Tab-separated table of C-alpha atoms in Angstrom:
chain	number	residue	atom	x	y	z
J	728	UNK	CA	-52.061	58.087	-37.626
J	729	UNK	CA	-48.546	57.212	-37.416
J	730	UNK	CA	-47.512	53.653	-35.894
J	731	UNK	CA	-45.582	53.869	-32.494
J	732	UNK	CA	-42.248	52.452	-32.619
J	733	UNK	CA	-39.140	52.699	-31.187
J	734	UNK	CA	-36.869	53.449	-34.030
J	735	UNK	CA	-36.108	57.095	-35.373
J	736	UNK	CA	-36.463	57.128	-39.044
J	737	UNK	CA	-33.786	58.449	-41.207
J	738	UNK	CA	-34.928	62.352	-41.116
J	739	UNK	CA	-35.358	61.829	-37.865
J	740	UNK	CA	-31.664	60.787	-36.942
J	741	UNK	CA	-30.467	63.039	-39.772
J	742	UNK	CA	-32.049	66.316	-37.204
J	743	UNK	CA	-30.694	64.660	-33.898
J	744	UNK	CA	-27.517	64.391	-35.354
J	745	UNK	CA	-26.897	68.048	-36.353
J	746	UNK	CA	-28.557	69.205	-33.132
J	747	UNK	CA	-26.398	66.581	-30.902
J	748	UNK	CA	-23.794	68.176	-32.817
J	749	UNK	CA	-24.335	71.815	-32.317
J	750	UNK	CA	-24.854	70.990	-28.725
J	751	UNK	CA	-21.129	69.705	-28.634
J	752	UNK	CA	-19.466	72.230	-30.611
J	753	UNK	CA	-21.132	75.413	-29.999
J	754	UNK	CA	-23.328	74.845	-26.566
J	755	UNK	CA	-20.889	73.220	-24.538
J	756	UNK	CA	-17.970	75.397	-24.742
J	757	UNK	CA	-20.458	78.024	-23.708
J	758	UNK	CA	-21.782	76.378	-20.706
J	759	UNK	CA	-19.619	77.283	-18.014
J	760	UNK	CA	-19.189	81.060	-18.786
J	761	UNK	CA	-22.695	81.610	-18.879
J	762	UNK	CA	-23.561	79.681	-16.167
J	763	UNK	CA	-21.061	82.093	-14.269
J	764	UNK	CA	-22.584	85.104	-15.773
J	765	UNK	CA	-25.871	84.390	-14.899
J	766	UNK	CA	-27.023	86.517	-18.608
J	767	UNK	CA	-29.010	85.663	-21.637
J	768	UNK	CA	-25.900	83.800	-24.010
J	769	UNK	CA	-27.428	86.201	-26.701
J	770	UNK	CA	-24.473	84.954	-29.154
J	771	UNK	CA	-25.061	80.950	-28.562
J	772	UNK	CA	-29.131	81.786	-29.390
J	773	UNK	CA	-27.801	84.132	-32.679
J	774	UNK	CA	-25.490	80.889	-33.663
J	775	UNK	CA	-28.751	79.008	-33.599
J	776	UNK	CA	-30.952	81.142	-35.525
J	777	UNK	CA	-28.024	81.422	-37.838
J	778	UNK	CA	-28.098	77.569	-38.244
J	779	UNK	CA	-31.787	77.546	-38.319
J	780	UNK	CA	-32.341	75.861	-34.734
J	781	UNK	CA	-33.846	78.935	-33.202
J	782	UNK	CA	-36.869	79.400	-35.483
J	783	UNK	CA	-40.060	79.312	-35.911
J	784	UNK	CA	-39.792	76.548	-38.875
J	785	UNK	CA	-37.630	74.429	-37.289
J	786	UNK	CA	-40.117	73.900	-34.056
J	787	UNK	CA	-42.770	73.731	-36.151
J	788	UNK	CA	-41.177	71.120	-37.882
J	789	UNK	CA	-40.861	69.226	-34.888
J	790	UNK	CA	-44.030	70.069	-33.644
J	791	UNK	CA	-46.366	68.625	-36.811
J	792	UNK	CA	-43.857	65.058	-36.908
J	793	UNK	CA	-46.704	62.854	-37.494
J	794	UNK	CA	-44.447	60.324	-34.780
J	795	UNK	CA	-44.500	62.962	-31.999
J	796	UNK	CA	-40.943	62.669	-31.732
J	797	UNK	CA	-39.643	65.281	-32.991
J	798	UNK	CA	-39.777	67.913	-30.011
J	799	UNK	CA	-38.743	65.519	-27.676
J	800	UNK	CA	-35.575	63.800	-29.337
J	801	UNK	CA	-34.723	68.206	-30.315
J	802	UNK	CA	-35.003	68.737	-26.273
J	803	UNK	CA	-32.928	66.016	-25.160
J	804	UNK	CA	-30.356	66.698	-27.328
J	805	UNK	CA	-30.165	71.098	-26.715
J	806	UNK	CA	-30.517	69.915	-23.072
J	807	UNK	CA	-28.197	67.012	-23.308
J	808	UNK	CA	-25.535	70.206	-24.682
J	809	UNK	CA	-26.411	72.535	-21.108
J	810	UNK	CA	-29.682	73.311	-19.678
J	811	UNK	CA	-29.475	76.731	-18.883
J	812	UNK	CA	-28.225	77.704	-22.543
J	813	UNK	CA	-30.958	74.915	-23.901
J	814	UNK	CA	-33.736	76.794	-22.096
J	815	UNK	CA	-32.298	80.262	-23.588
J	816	UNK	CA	-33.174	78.824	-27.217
J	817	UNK	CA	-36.261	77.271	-26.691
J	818	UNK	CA	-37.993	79.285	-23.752
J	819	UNK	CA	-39.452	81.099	-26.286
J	820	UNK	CA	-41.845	77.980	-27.362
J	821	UNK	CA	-43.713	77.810	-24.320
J	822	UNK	CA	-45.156	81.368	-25.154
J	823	UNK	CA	-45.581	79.899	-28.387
J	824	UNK	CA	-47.580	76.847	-27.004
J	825	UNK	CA	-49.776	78.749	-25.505
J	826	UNK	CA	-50.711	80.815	-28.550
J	827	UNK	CA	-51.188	77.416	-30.418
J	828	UNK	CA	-53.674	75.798	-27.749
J	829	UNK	CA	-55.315	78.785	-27.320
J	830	UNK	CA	-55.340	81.329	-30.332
J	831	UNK	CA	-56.713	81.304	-33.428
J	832	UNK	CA	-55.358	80.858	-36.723
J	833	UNK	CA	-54.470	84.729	-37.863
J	834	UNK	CA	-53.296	85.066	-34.073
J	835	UNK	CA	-51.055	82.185	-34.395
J	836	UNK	CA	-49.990	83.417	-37.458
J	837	UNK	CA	-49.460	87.128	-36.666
J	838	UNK	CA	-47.628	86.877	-33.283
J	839	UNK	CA	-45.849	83.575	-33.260
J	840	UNK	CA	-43.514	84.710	-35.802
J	841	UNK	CA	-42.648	88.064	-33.880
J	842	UNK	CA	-41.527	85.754	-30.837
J	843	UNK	CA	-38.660	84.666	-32.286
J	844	UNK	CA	-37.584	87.447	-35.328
J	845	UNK	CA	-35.322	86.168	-37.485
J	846	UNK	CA	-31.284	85.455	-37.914
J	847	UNK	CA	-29.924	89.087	-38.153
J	848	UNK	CA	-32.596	90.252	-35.740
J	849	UNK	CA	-33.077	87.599	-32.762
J	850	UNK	CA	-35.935	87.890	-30.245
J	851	UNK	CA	-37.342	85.996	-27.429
J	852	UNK	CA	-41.288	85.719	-25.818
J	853	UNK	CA	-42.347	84.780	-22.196
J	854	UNK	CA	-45.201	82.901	-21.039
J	855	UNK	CA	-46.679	84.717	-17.667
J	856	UNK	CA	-48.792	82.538	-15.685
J	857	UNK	CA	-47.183	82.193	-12.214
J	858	UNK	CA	-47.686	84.661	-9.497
J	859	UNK	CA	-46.288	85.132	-6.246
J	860	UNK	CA	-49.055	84.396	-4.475
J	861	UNK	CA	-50.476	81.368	-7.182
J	862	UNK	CA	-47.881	78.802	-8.674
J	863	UNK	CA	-49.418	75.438	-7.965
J	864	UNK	CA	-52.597	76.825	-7.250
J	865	UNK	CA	-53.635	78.809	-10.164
J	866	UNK	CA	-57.093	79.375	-8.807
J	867	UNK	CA	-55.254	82.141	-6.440
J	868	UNK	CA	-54.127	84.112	-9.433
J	869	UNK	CA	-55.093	87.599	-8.975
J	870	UNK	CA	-53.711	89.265	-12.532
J	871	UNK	CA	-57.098	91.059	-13.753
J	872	UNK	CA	-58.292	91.589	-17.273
J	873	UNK	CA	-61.055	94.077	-17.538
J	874	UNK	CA	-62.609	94.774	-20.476
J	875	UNK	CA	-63.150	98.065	-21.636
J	876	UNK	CA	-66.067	98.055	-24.228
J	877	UNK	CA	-66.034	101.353	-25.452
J	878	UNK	CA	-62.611	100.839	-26.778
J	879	UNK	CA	-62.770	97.554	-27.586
J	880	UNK	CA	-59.232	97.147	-24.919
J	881	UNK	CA	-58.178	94.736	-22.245
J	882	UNK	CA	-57.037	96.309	-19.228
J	883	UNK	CA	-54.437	93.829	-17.243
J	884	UNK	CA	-52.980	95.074	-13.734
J	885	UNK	CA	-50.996	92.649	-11.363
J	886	UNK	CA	-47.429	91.331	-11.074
J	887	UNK	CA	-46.085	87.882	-12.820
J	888	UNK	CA	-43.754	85.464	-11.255
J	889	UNK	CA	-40.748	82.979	-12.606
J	890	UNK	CA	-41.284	84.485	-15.890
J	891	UNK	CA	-38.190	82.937	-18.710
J	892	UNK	CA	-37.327	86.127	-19.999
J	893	UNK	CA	-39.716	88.013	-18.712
J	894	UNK	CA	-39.351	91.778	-19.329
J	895	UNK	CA	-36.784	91.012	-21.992
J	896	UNK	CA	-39.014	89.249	-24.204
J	897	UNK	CA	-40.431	91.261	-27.684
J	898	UNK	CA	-44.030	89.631	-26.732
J	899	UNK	CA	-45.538	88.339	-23.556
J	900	UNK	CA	-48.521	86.037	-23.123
J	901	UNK	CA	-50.209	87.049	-19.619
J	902	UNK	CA	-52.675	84.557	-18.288
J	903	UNK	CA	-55.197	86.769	-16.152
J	904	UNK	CA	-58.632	86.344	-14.453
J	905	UNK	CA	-61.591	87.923	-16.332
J	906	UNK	CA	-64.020	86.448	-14.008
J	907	UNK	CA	-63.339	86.089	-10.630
J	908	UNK	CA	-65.812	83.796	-9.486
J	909	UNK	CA	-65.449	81.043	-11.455
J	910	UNK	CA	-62.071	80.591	-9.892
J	911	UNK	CA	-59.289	78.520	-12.324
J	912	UNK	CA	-62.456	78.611	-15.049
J	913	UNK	CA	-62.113	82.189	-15.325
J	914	UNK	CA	-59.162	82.525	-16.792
J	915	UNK	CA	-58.381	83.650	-20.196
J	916	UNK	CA	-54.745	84.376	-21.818
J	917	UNK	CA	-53.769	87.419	-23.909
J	918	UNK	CA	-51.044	88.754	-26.297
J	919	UNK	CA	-49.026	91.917	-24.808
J	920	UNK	CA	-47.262	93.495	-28.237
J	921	UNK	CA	-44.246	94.420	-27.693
J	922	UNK	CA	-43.408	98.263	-26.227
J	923	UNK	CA	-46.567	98.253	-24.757
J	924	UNK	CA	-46.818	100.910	-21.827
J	925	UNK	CA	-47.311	100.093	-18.268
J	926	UNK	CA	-45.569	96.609	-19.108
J	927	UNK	CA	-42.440	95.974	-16.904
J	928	UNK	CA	-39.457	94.047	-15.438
J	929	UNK	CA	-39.528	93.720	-11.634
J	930	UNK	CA	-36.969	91.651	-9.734
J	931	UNK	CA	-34.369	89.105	-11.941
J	932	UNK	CA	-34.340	86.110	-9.637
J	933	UNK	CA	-30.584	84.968	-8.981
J	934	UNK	CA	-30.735	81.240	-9.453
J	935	UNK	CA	-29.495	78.018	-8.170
J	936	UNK	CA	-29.248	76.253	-11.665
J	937	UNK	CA	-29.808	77.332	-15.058
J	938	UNK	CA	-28.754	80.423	-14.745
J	939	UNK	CA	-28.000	81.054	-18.436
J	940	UNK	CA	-31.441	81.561	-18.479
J	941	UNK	CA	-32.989	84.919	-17.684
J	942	UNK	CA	-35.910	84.966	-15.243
J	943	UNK	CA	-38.088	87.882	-13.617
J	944	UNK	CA	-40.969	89.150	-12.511
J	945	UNK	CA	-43.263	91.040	-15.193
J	946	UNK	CA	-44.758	94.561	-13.988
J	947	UNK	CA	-48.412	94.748	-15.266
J	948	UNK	CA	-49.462	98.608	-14.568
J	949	UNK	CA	-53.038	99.773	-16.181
J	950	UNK	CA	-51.937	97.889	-19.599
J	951	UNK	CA	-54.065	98.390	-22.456
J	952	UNK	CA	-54.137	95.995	-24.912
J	953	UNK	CA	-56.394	95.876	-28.035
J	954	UNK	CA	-59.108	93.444	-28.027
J	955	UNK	CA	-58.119	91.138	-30.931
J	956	UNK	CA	-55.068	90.555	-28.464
J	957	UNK	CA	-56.887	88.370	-26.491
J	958	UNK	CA	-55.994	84.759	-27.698
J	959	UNK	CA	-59.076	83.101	-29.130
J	960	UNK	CA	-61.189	86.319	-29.110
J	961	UNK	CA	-64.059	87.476	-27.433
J	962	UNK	CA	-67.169	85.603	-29.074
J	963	UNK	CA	-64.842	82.539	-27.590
J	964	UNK	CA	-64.572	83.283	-24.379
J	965	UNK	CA	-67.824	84.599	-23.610
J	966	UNK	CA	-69.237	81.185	-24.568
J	967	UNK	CA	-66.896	79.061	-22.698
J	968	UNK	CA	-67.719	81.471	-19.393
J	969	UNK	CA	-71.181	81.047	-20.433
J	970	UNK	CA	-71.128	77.474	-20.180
J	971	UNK	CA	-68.633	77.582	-17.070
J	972	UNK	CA	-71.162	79.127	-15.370
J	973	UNK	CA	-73.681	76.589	-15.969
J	974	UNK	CA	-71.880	73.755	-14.948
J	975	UNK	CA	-71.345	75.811	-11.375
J	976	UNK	CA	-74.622	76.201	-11.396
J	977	UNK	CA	-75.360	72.146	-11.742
J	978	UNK	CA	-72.199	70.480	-10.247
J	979	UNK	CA	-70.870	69.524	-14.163
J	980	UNK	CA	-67.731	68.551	-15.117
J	981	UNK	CA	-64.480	70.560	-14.876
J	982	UNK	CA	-63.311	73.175	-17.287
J	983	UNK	CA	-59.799	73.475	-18.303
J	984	UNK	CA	-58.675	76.838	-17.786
J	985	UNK	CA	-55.198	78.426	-20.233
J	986	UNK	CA	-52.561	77.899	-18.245
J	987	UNK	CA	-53.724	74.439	-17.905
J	988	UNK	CA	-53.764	73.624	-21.391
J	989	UNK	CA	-50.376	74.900	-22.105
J	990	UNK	CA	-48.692	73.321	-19.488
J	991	UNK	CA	-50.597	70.228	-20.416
J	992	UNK	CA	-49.236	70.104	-24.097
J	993	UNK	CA	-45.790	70.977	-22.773
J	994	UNK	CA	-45.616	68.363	-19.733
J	995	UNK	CA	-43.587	65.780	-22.455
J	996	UNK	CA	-41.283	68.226	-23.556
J	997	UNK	CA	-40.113	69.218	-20.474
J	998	UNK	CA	-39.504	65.195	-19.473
J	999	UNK	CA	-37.188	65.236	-22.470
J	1000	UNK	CA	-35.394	68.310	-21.269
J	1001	UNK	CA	-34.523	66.266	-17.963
J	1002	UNK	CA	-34.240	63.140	-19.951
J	1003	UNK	CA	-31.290	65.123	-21.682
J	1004	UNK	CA	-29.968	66.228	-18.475
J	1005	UNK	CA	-29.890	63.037	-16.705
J	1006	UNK	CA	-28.061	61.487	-19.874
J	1007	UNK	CA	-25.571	64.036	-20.011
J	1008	UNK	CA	-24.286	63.560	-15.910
J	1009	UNK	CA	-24.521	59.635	-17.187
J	1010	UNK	CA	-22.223	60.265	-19.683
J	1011	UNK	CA	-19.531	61.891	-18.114
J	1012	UNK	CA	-19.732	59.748	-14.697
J	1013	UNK	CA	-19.681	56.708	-17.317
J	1014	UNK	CA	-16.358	58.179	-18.999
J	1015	UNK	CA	-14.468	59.217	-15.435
J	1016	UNK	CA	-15.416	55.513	-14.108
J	1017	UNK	CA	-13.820	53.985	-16.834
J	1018	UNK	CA	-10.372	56.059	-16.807
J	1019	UNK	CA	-10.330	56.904	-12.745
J	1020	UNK	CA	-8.086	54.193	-11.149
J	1021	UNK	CA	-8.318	54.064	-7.712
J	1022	UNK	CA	-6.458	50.575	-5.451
J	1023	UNK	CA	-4.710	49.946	-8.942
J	1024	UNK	CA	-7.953	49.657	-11.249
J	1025	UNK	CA	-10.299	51.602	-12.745
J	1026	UNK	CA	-13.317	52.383	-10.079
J	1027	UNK	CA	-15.971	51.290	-12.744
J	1028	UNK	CA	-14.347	47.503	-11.815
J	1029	UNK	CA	-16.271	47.784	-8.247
J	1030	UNK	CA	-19.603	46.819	-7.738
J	1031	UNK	CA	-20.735	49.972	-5.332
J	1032	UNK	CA	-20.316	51.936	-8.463
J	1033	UNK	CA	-21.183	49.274	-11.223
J	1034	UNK	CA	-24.332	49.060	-9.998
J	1035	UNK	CA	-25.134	52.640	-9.949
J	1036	UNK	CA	-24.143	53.337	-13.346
J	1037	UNK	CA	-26.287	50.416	-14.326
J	1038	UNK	CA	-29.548	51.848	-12.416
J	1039	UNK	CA	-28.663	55.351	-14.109
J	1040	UNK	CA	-29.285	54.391	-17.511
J	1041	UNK	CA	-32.416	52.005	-16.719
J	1042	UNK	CA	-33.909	55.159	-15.144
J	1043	UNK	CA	-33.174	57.343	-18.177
J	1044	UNK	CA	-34.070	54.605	-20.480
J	1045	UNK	CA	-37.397	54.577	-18.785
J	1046	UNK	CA	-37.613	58.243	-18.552
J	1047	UNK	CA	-37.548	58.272	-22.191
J	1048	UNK	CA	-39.958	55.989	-23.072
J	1049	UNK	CA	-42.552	57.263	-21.097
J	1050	UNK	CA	-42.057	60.750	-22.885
J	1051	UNK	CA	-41.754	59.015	-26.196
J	1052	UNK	CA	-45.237	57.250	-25.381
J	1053	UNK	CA	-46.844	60.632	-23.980
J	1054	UNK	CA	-45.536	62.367	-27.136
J	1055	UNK	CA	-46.453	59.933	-29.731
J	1056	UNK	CA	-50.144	59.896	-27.450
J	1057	UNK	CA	-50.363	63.736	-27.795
J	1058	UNK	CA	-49.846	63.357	-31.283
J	1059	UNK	CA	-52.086	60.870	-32.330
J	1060	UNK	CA	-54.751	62.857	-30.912
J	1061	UNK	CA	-55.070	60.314	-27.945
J	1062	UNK	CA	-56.562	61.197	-24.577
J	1063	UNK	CA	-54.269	60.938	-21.705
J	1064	UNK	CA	-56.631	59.027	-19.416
J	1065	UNK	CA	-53.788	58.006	-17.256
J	1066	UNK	CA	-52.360	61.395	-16.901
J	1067	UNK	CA	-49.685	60.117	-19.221
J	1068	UNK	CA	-48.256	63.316	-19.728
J	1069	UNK	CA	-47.776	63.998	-16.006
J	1070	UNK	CA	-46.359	60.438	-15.476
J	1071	UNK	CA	-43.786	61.100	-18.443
J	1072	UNK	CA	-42.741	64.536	-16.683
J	1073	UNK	CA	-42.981	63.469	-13.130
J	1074	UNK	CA	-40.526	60.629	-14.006
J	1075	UNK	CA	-38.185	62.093	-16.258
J	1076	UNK	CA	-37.952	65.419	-13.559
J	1077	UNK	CA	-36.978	62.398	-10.208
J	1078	UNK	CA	-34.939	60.697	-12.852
J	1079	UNK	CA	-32.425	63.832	-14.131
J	1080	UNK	CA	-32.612	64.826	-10.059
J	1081	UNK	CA	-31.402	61.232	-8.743
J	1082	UNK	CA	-28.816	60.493	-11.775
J	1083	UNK	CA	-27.138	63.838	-11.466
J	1084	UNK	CA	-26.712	63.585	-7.724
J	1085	UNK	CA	-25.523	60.078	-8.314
J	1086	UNK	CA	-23.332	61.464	-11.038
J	1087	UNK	CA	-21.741	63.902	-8.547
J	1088	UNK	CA	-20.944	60.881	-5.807
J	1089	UNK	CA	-18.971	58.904	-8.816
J	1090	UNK	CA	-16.865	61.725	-9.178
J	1091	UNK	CA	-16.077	62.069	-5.969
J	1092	UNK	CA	-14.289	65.608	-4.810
J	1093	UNK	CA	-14.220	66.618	-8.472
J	1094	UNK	CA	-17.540	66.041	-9.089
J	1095	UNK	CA	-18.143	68.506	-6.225
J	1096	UNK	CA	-15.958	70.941	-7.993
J	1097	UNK	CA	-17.293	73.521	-10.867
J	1098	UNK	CA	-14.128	71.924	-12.744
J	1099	UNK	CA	-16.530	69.231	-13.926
J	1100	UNK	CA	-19.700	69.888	-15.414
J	1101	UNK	CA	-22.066	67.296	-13.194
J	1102	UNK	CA	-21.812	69.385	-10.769
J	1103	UNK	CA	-23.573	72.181	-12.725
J	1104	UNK	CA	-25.478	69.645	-14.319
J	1105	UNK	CA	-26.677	68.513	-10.912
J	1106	UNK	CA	-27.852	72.379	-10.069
J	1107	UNK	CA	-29.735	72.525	-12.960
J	1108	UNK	CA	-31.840	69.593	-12.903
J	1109	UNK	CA	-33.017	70.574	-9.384
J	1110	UNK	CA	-35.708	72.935	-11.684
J	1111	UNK	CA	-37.295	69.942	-13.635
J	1112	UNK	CA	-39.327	68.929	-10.474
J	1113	UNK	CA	-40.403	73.080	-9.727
J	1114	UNK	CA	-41.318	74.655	-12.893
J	1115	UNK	CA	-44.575	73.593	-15.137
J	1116	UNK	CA	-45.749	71.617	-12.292
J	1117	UNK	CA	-44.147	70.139	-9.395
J	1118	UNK	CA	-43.800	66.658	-8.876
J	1119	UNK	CA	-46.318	66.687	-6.368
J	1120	UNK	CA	-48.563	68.272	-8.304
J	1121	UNK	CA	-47.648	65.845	-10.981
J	1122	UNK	CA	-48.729	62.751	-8.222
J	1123	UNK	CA	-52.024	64.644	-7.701
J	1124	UNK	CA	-52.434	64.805	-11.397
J	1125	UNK	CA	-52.282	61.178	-12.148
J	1126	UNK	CA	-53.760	60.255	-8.682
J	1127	UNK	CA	-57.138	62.493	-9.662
J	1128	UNK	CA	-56.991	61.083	-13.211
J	1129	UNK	CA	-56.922	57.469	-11.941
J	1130	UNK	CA	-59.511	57.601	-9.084
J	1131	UNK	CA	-61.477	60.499	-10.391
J	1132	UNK	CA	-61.794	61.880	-7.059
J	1133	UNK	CA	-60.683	65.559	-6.096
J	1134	UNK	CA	-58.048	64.598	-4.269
J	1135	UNK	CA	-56.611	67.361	-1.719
């Protein structure tokens, strides 16, 4: 087990380097005209599987850093570049995620790769587990999965929510119920392949931030999948019904259902993501305080704005520690029996929301002006306290961890 500390070996600041680097030359320039266009920046995620960013070796790189680090210090710089463009390139790895926590080793090996092709041939995956009717509350979900013995197929029927790239994506991972009446317990996920029939895009959602990144309902009509598509296979998830059921039966403790545990694993990442956003509106509000002269000196010389620039970077500074602890906790194969995860996430997402806005207020008119990029930046971290959990979800998390009462 690797040592926590705060200092990035040399590897380590070797990788955030060239990704800080790509993120200035090749995301940035990007950001505003895809922002605008509200499309997938298909050439910016072909650059980075060019470079070897968009890949499945390079997250899984990052993923199996013995420090934990690695993911997180690779989102905060992509997200530090833009966040809609960041999200483009590594949407894909939440599909991916869930694969890993759930599937088993030949699934994770056959399908993982397909999510992202390769360099001349670029694709993307989605992870479907919201609903219109069941964000929050995934117990509403009402995405069915029959199985259909004789042909040894899934059936899945129902209609997917807030899907990144949904409908675009070469391979889907649908989280549906297979048992309805063990609630959030019945749940299982599965792989759709890709041209499957009866899957579908519904509406593309027109978005207040990151709108580089495409997001849509998914169409699930009578879709047959074949049975080895169901992540973790059958034999699996007959026993952990099996036991689900029995601890109904006797009041036992809870069982985590799929969404659950990918959203879980993720939880750190997506702190970094906003940890990179909040440092990026820093940044730039730092820079225009400095050079903006305003009663014959430079506004960064009066305390009103001093002050905020100094409670910007505490907050982000925090914001990252907590995900660095979280990560290097998730790693080590330590429980979070805080709820560290949500605490790293629900921090990070108020953090990137309060130092953009704050960002946007330094700059004044301009900063309220798409001429300057806080105020895009500002947009997109609204998201960070929405998707994979909102904050208050987050609060209920840690709040039920730390009292171990089912707090409503």
């Amino acid at each position: 087990m690797a040592e926590f500390t705060l200092e990035l070996n040399d590897d380590q600041k070797q990788v955030r380097d060239w990704l800080h680097g790509f993120a200035a030359d090749v995301i940035r320039p990007a950001a505003s005209e895809w922002d605008e266009r509200e499309e997938t920046p298909w050439p910016v995620i072909q650059e980075a599987a060019k470079v070897g960013i968009y890949s499945l070796d390079f997250y899984a790189q990052q993923f199996f850093d013995p420090t934990g680090l690695g993911i997180p210090m690779a989102m905060e710089e992509l997200f530090w570049g833009d966040a809609g463009i960041a999200l483009s390139i590594v949407g894909t790895g939440l599909a991916a995620v869930g694969v890993l926590a759930n599937g088993t080793e030949e699934q994770i090996g056959t399908w993982i790769p397909r999510m992202y092709g390769d360099a001349s041939d670029v694709k993307v995956a989605a992870f479907c587990s919201s609903e219109p009717d069941a964000g929050s509350d995934v117990a509403s979900m009402r995405t069915r999965a029959v199985y259909d013995e004789a042909k040894d197929e899934w059936v899945l029927n129902g209609t997917k929510t807030w899907a990144t790239n949904g409908g675009i994506a070469n391979v889907h991972v649908v989280v549906a119920v297979v048992d309805p009446q063990l609630g959030s317990k019945g749940h299982a996920s599965f792989i759709v392949p890709p041209a499957t029939p009866g899957l579908s895009q519904g509406q593309k959602f027109k978005k207040h931030g990151i709108r580089a990144s495409h997001t849509a309902e998914v169409v699930l009509e009578d879709v047959r999948i074949p049975g080895h598509c169901l992540l973790g296979g059958k034999e699996k998830l007959d026993e952990r019904l099996a036991r689900a059921r029995e601890r109904a039966k006797s009041g036992g403790e809870r069982v985590k259902n799929a969404a659950m545990a990918t959203f879980e694993a993720s939880r750190p990442a997506v702190g970094a993501m906003a940890v990179g956003t909040a440092r990026a509106a820093y940044e730039v509000a730092l820079d225009y305080a400095k050079t903006r002269s305003q009663f014959g000196r430079p506004i960064i010389d009066n305390q009103g704005v001093a002050f905020q620039l100094a409670d910007m970077r505490t907050q982000i500074d925090a914001a990252r520690l907590l995900v660095w602890r979280a990560s290097w906790m998730a790693s080590a194969g330590k429980p979070f029996t805080a709820a560290e995860g949500s605490m790293s996430k629900l921090y990070a997402s108020e953090t990137a929301k309060s130092v953009t806005a704050q960002a946007v207020q330094i700059l004044g008119g301009n900063g309220f002006t798409r001429e300057y990029p806080v105020e895009r930046m500002h947009r997109d971290a609204a998201i960070y306290t929405i998707f994979e959990g909102t904050s208050e979800i987050q609060r209920l998390v840690i709040a039920r961890t730390l009292s171990g009462m089912p707090i409503r």
